[in-house]
Tab-separated table of C-alpha atoms in Angstrom:
chain	number	residue	atom	x	y	z
Q	854	MET	CA	119.639	117.496	138.338
Q	855	LYS	CA	122.190	115.246	136.133
Q	856	ILE	CA	120.068	111.971	137.233
Q	857	PHE	CA	116.692	113.658	136.306
Q	858	TYR	CA	117.956	114.524	133.012
Q	859	ASP	CA	119.429	111.210	132.340
Q	860	VAL	CA	115.903	109.826	133.012
Q	861	THR	CA	113.981	112.000	130.792
Q	862	LEU	CA	116.618	111.890	128.149
Q	863	PHE	CA	115.209	108.116	127.180
Q	864	GLY	CA	111.849	109.682	126.843
Q	865	THR	CA	112.675	112.332	124.359
Q	866	PRO	CA	111.476	111.626	120.768
Q	867	THR	CA	114.881	111.088	119.452
Q	868	MET	CA	115.571	108.114	121.973
Q	869	ARG	CA	112.027	106.769	121.095
Q	870	LEU	CA	113.065	106.695	117.266
Q	871	LEU	CA	116.240	104.951	118.209
Q	872	ASN	CA	114.425	102.465	120.351
Q	873	SER	CA	111.457	102.168	118.078
Q	874	SER	CA	112.870	98.865	116.174
Q	875	THR	CA	114.869	97.001	118.965
Q	876	VAL	CA	111.967	94.537	119.613
Q	877	VAL	CA	111.364	94.143	116.038
Q	878	ALA	CA	114.826	93.548	115.228
Q	879	ILE	CA	115.338	90.927	118.029
Q	880	SER	CA	112.417	89.272	117.153
Q	881	GLY	CA	113.707	88.855	113.627
Q	882	GLY	CA	117.126	87.488	114.859
Q	883	LEU	CA	115.190	84.954	116.650
Q	884	ARG	CA	113.082	83.896	113.641
Q	885	LEU	CA	116.434	83.213	111.866
Q	886	HIS	CA	117.343	80.835	114.603
Q	887	ILE	CA	114.167	78.797	114.035
Q	888	ALA	CA	115.058	78.952	110.644
Q	889	PHE	CA	118.088	77.422	111.261
Q	890	LEU	CA	116.414	74.935	113.699
Q	891	LEU	CA	114.069	73.719	110.747
Q	892	ALA	CA	117.198	73.379	108.231
Q	893	GLY	CA	119.172	71.407	110.794
Q	894	LEU	CA	121.949	73.853	110.813
Q	895	ALA	CA	124.278	74.715	113.684
Q	896	ILE	CA	123.681	77.689	115.807
Q	897	ARG	CA	125.504	80.783	114.618
Q	898	ILE	CA	124.829	83.653	116.913
Q	899	PRO	CA	127.212	86.234	114.979
Q	900	VAL	CA	125.021	85.816	112.031
Q	901	TYR	CA	121.727	86.157	114.234
Q	902	CYS	CA	123.378	89.466	115.428
Q	903	ALA	CA	124.078	90.562	112.318
Q	904	CYS	CA	120.215	90.070	111.060
Q	905	VAL	CA	119.340	91.830	113.900
Q	906	LEU	CA	121.377	94.695	113.069
Q	907	ILE	CA	120.165	94.800	109.339
Q	908	ILE	CA	116.533	94.688	110.566
Q	909	TYR	CA	116.978	97.343	112.891
Q	910	SER	CA	118.710	99.661	110.318
Q	911	THR	CA	115.765	99.086	107.757
Q	912	TYR	CA	113.197	99.816	110.047
Q	913	THR	CA	114.710	102.830	111.961
Q	914	LEU	CA	115.535	104.160	108.632
Q	915	ASP	CA	111.743	104.032	107.740
Q	916	ARG	CA	110.670	105.683	110.782
Q	917	ALA	CA	113.724	108.153	110.414
Q	918	LEU	CA	112.443	109.406	106.950
Q	919	ASP	CA	109.270	111.673	106.997
Q	920	CYS	CA	106.270	109.369	105.758
Q	921	LYS	CA	102.601	110.684	105.529
Q	922	GLU	CA	101.242	107.619	107.542
Q	923	ASP	CA	103.510	108.351	110.240
Q	924	ALA	CA	102.180	111.660	111.070
Q	925	ILE	CA	99.317	109.995	112.298
Q	926	ASN	CA	100.421	106.558	113.211
Q	927	LYS	CA	103.486	107.445	115.337
Q	928	THR	CA	102.878	111.084	116.744
Q	929	GLU	CA	105.144	109.928	119.730
Q	930	LEU	CA	108.026	110.214	117.077
Q	931	CYS	CA	107.252	113.501	116.054
Q	932	GLY	CA	110.111	116.119	116.878
Q	933	ALA	CA	112.852	113.314	116.906
Q	934	ASP	CA	116.230	114.250	115.397
Q	935	LYS	CA	116.261	112.350	111.908
Q	936	LYS	CA	120.094	112.783	111.460
Q	937	THR	CA	120.921	110.872	114.409
Q	938	GLY	CA	118.507	108.070	113.643
Q	939	ILE	CA	119.974	107.939	110.001
Q	940	ILE	CA	123.781	107.670	111.096
Q	941	ALA	CA	122.456	104.945	113.596
Q	942	CYS	CA	121.010	103.128	110.610
Q	943	ILE	CA	124.383	103.505	108.807
Q	944	VAL	CA	126.362	102.105	111.716
Q	945	SER	CA	124.188	99.090	112.284
Q	946	PHE	CA	123.793	98.321	108.820
Q	947	LEU	CA	127.440	98.317	108.058
Q	948	LEU	CA	128.279	96.372	111.166
Q	949	GLY	CA	125.449	93.937	110.126
Q	950	THR	CA	126.862	93.606	106.295
Q	951	PHE	CA	130.360	93.295	107.302
Q	952	VAL	CA	129.698	90.166	109.949
Q	953	LEU	CA	127.555	88.643	107.162
Q	954	ALA	CA	130.210	89.133	104.587
Q	955	LEU	CA	132.914	87.233	106.858
Q	956	ASP	CA	130.746	84.426	105.924
Q	957	GLY	CA	130.205	84.919	102.521
Q	958	ILE	CA	126.946	86.357	102.648
Q	959	TYR	CA	126.903	89.842	100.372
Q	960	PHE	CA	123.364	90.056	98.819
Q	961	ALA	CA	120.998	89.317	101.840
Q	962	PRO	CA	121.762	92.788	103.574
Q	963	PHE	CA	121.075	94.629	100.672
Q	964	PHE	CA	118.003	92.642	99.695
Q	965	PRO	CA	115.366	94.733	101.706
Q	966	PHE	CA	116.512	97.868	100.463
Q	967	ILE	CA	116.170	96.410	96.807
Q	968	VAL	CA	112.471	95.271	97.205
Q	969	GLY	CA	111.745	98.373	99.422
Q	970	TYR	CA	112.925	100.831	96.250
Q	971	PHE	CA	110.507	98.752	94.057
Q	972	TYR	CA	107.778	98.966	96.760
Q	973	THR	CA	108.215	102.917	96.950
Q	974	HIS	CA	108.733	103.738	93.185
Q	975	GLY	CA	106.582	100.906	91.920
Q	976	VAL	CA	107.273	98.816	88.828
Q	977	ARG	CA	107.570	100.519	85.286
Q	978	ILE	CA	106.672	98.501	82.448
Q	979	GLY	CA	107.028	100.721	79.032
Q	980	SER	CA	105.322	104.181	79.779
Q	981	TYR	CA	103.367	102.744	82.652
Q	982	THR	CA	104.469	102.602	86.443
Q	983	PHE	CA	102.270	100.114	88.580
Q	984	LYS	CA	102.053	101.774	92.131
Q	985	LEU	CA	102.731	99.070	94.477
Q	986	LYS	CA	101.525	101.118	97.660
Q	987	ALA	CA	98.355	101.635	96.204
Q	988	SER	CA	97.539	97.931	95.450
Q	989	ALA	CA	95.261	96.085	98.189
Q	990	GLY	CA	97.375	94.105	100.711
Q	991	VAL	CA	100.618	94.677	98.780
Q	992	LYS	CA	102.296	96.190	101.421
Q	993	ASN	CA	101.979	92.991	103.757
Q	994	ILE	CA	103.027	90.929	100.811
Q	995	ILE	CA	106.131	92.956	100.418
Q	996	ILE	CA	107.024	92.787	104.072
Q	997	GLY	CA	106.742	89.155	104.073
Q	998	ILE	CA	108.767	88.517	100.897
Q	999	THR	CA	111.290	90.961	102.129
Q	1000	TRP	CA	112.181	89.256	105.316
Q	1001	GLY	CA	110.975	85.726	104.242
Q	1002	GLY	CA	113.446	86.056	101.512
Q	1003	THR	CA	116.233	87.533	103.793
Q	1004	ILE	CA	116.194	84.586	106.059
Q	1005	ALA	CA	115.981	82.062	103.329
Q	1006	LEU	CA	119.005	83.861	101.744
Q	1007	ILE	CA	121.062	83.571	105.002
Q	1008	VAL	CA	119.949	80.088	105.307
Q	1009	SER	CA	120.751	78.976	101.772
Q	1010	GLN	CA	124.737	79.941	102.577
Q	1011	TRP	CA	124.773	76.637	104.421
Q	1012	CYS	CA	121.728	74.529	103.343
Q	1013	SER	CA	122.058	72.923	99.911
Q	1014	ASN	CA	118.607	71.732	99.843
Q	1015	VAL	CA	116.743	74.024	97.504
Q	1016	VAL	CA	113.243	72.576	98.733
Q	1017	THR	CA	114.017	73.007	102.232
Q	1018	VAL	CA	114.909	76.745	101.665
Q	1019	GLY	CA	111.959	77.337	99.744
Q	1020	ILE	CA	109.608	76.088	102.603
Q	1021	ILE	CA	111.524	78.129	104.991
Q	1022	PHE	CA	110.939	81.283	102.569
Q	1023	LEU	CA	107.351	80.446	102.293
Q	1024	PHE	CA	106.868	79.728	106.056
Q	1025	PHE	CA	108.414	83.055	107.041
Q	1026	ALA	CA	107.146	85.031	104.180
Q	1027	MET	CA	103.351	83.967	105.361
Q	1028	LYS	CA	104.025	84.384	109.024
Q	1029	ILE	CA	105.546	87.866	108.735
Q	1030	PHE	CA	102.486	88.835	106.063
Q	1031	VAL	CA	100.257	87.924	108.885
Q	1032	THR	CA	102.020	89.561	111.564
Q	1033	SER	CA	102.070	92.585	109.594
Q	1034	CYS	CA	98.432	92.666	108.900
Q	1035	VAL	CA	97.836	92.486	112.554
Q	1036	ASN	CA	100.038	95.440	113.064
Q	1037	ASP	CA	98.161	97.340	110.765
Q	1038	PHE	CA	94.890	96.799	112.633
Q	1039	LYS	CA	95.900	99.973	114.592
Q	1040	ASP	CA	97.232	101.920	111.726
Q	1041	VAL	CA	94.307	101.997	109.576
Q	1042	LYS	CA	93.594	105.707	109.535
Q	1043	GLY	CA	97.170	106.678	108.751
Q	1044	ASP	CA	97.355	104.166	105.950
Q	1045	MET	CA	94.387	104.993	104.290
Q	1046	ALA	CA	95.409	108.809	104.689
Q	1047	ALA	CA	98.607	107.957	102.777
Q	1048	GLY	CA	96.912	105.825	100.220
Q	1049	ILE	CA	98.351	102.601	101.582
Q	1050	MET	CA	95.860	99.987	101.251
Q	1051	THR	CA	96.762	97.358	103.587
Q	1052	LEU	CA	94.240	94.335	104.221
Q	1053	PRO	CA	92.636	95.971	107.329
Q	1054	ALA	CA	91.865	99.009	105.514
Q	1055	CYS	CA	90.304	97.116	102.672
Q	1056	LEU	CA	88.417	94.206	104.456
Q	1057	GLY	CA	87.690	95.523	107.848
Q	1058	GLU	CA	89.194	93.941	111.147
Q	1059	ASN	CA	86.879	90.966	111.433
Q	1060	LEU	CA	87.293	89.625	107.954
Q	1061	THR	CA	90.857	90.186	107.811
Q	1062	LYS	CA	91.239	88.208	111.056
Q	1063	LYS	CA	89.360	85.264	109.459
Q	1064	VAL	CA	91.668	85.532	106.386
Q	1065	LEU	CA	94.681	85.527	108.574
Q	1066	ILE	CA	93.433	82.129	110.503
Q	1067	LEU	CA	92.854	80.443	107.215
Q	1068	ILE	CA	96.433	81.544	106.160
Q	1069	LEU	CA	98.116	80.008	109.364
Q	1070	LEU	CA	95.945	76.957	109.121
Q	1071	GLY	CA	97.222	76.471	105.485
Q	1072	MET	CA	100.581	77.373	106.184
Q	1073	HIS	CA	101.134	74.956	108.999
Q	1074	CYS	CA	99.283	72.244	107.051
Q	1075	ILE	CA	102.372	72.758	104.490
Q	1076	MET	CA	104.812	72.469	107.263
Q	1077	VAL	CA	103.416	69.323	108.943
Q	1078	TYR	CA	103.695	67.645	105.755
Q	1079	SER	CA	106.996	68.828	105.100
Q	1080	LEU	CA	108.119	67.607	108.345
Q	1081	LEU	CA	106.627	64.154	107.839
Q	1082	VAL	CA	108.714	63.787	104.706
Q	1083	GLY	CA	111.811	65.079	105.970
Q	1084	ILE	CA	112.196	68.372	104.289
Q	1085	ILE	CA	112.450	70.033	107.704
Q	1086	ARG	CA	113.434	69.006	110.907
Q	1087	ASN	CA	111.076	67.831	113.475
Q	1088	GLU	CA	110.532	71.101	115.336
Q	1089	TRP	CA	106.896	70.367	116.080
Q	1090	ILE	CA	106.868	71.998	119.277
Q	1091	ILE	CA	107.895	75.628	117.746
Q	1092	LEU	CA	105.351	75.080	114.732
Q	1093	MET	CA	102.430	74.249	116.982
Q	1094	CYS	CA	103.167	76.724	119.683
Q	1095	GLY	CA	103.563	79.668	117.350
Q	1096	LEU	CA	100.166	78.590	115.612
Q	1097	ILE	CA	98.127	78.124	118.643
Q	1098	ILE	CA	99.424	81.430	120.132
Q	1099	THR	CA	98.764	83.544	116.993
Q	1100	ILE	CA	95.352	81.995	116.401
Q	1101	ALA	CA	94.211	82.412	120.264
Q	1102	PHE	CA	95.279	85.930	119.718
Q	1103	LEU	CA	93.583	86.572	116.731
Q	1104	MET	CA	90.452	85.417	118.348
Q	1105	VAL	CA	90.376	87.568	121.268
Q	1106	TYR	CA	92.287	90.695	119.690
Q	1107	SER	CA	90.440	94.094	118.805
Q	1108	SER	CA	92.088	97.471	117.612
Q	1109	SER	CA	90.323	98.893	120.664
Q	1110	PHE	CA	92.801	97.160	122.946
Q	1111	GLU	CA	95.351	99.558	121.840
Q	1112	ASN	CA	93.407	102.560	123.797
Q	1113	SER	CA	92.419	100.216	126.650
Q	1114	PRO	CA	93.026	101.278	130.097
Q	1115	ARG	CA	94.146	97.620	131.253
Q	1116	PHE	CA	98.005	97.578	130.357
Q	1117	ILE	CA	97.952	93.969	129.384
Q	1118	CYS	CA	95.573	94.731	126.826
Q	1119	ARG	CA	97.453	97.833	125.241
Q	1120	LYS	CA	100.796	95.377	125.254
Q	1121	LEU	CA	99.012	92.360	124.223
Q	1122	ARG	CA	99.492	92.624	120.713
Q	1123	GLU	CA	103.234	93.592	121.038
Q	1124	LEU	CA	103.628	90.647	123.731
Q	1125	VAL	CA	102.196	88.015	120.982
Q	1126	ILE	CA	103.724	89.168	117.841
Q	1127	SER	CA	106.849	90.311	118.932
Q	1128	TRP	CA	107.493	87.721	121.510
Q	1129	GLU	CA	105.919	84.731	119.875
Q	1130	SER	CA	109.256	83.288	118.978
Q	1131	VAL	CA	110.741	83.650	122.551
Q	1132	LEU	CA	107.854	81.802	123.901
Q	1133	SER	CA	107.910	78.919	121.189
Q	1134	LEU	CA	111.527	78.495	121.842
Q	1135	THR	CA	111.364	78.644	125.663
Q	1136	LEU	CA	108.838	75.865	125.615
Q	1137	ARG	CA	111.078	74.029	123.162
Q	1138	ALA	CA	114.058	74.055	125.750
Q	1139	CYS	CA	111.901	73.196	128.819
Q	1140	ILE	CA	110.406	69.943	126.958
Q	1141	SER	CA	113.688	69.115	125.466
Q	1142	SER	CA	115.464	69.293	128.853
């Protein structure tokens, strides 16, 4: 009975809530490592771990708070103990903030919450408030700015070249913009019900994929130029691997995959979006060895 209880515990809504942001957070930590490589900085594992904790706390808090779209998009979290999720968020945020503070990084941990506040409450100009949530594609832009900006802020602590930091911000802001749009393919119904106009909700799936491919190609042209003139380090393996994997994925993926009877189809989005950094870094290690 005790063994059965322990196994089923991990399938409860509360445990699913606590684990819902783990892969996203780890992927974010690996992106920070790639940013360090692009800037030519030394590996700093404690900083990467702190970044993972900050990302985990931000996303888990978002899922712990009641959102209209989550009632449709994330039904598996219904019934979860929200207080437990919030406590986990507070603990991970404080730990991540403390580790970053040891290296003199104070603003970066709070940046996602500041941007999130303006996204949720809008921007007030005089007596009029612009509701960012209702604007087409703004959710995706905000996500890109949030995490691209957080990565750039951390990198800037050790990289004094403003142009390099700016290119790193642009690269990750656009890259995360693309991945957030891909993740929204499966959430169109819930987002529209909540009045959140993501690109897939506005343009449809096929047109959105074409736009994302154009963005990826344009972004990587900028990165290749930056590499050639020495603004970033020669990490062409990571850049090209990420580009090829993502474009190939966009060309074959459909939101219908999410309900496919085939396991590989159901998990293809998660595999490519969340583990693309792992695949790129692994290929880099194999070629460099």
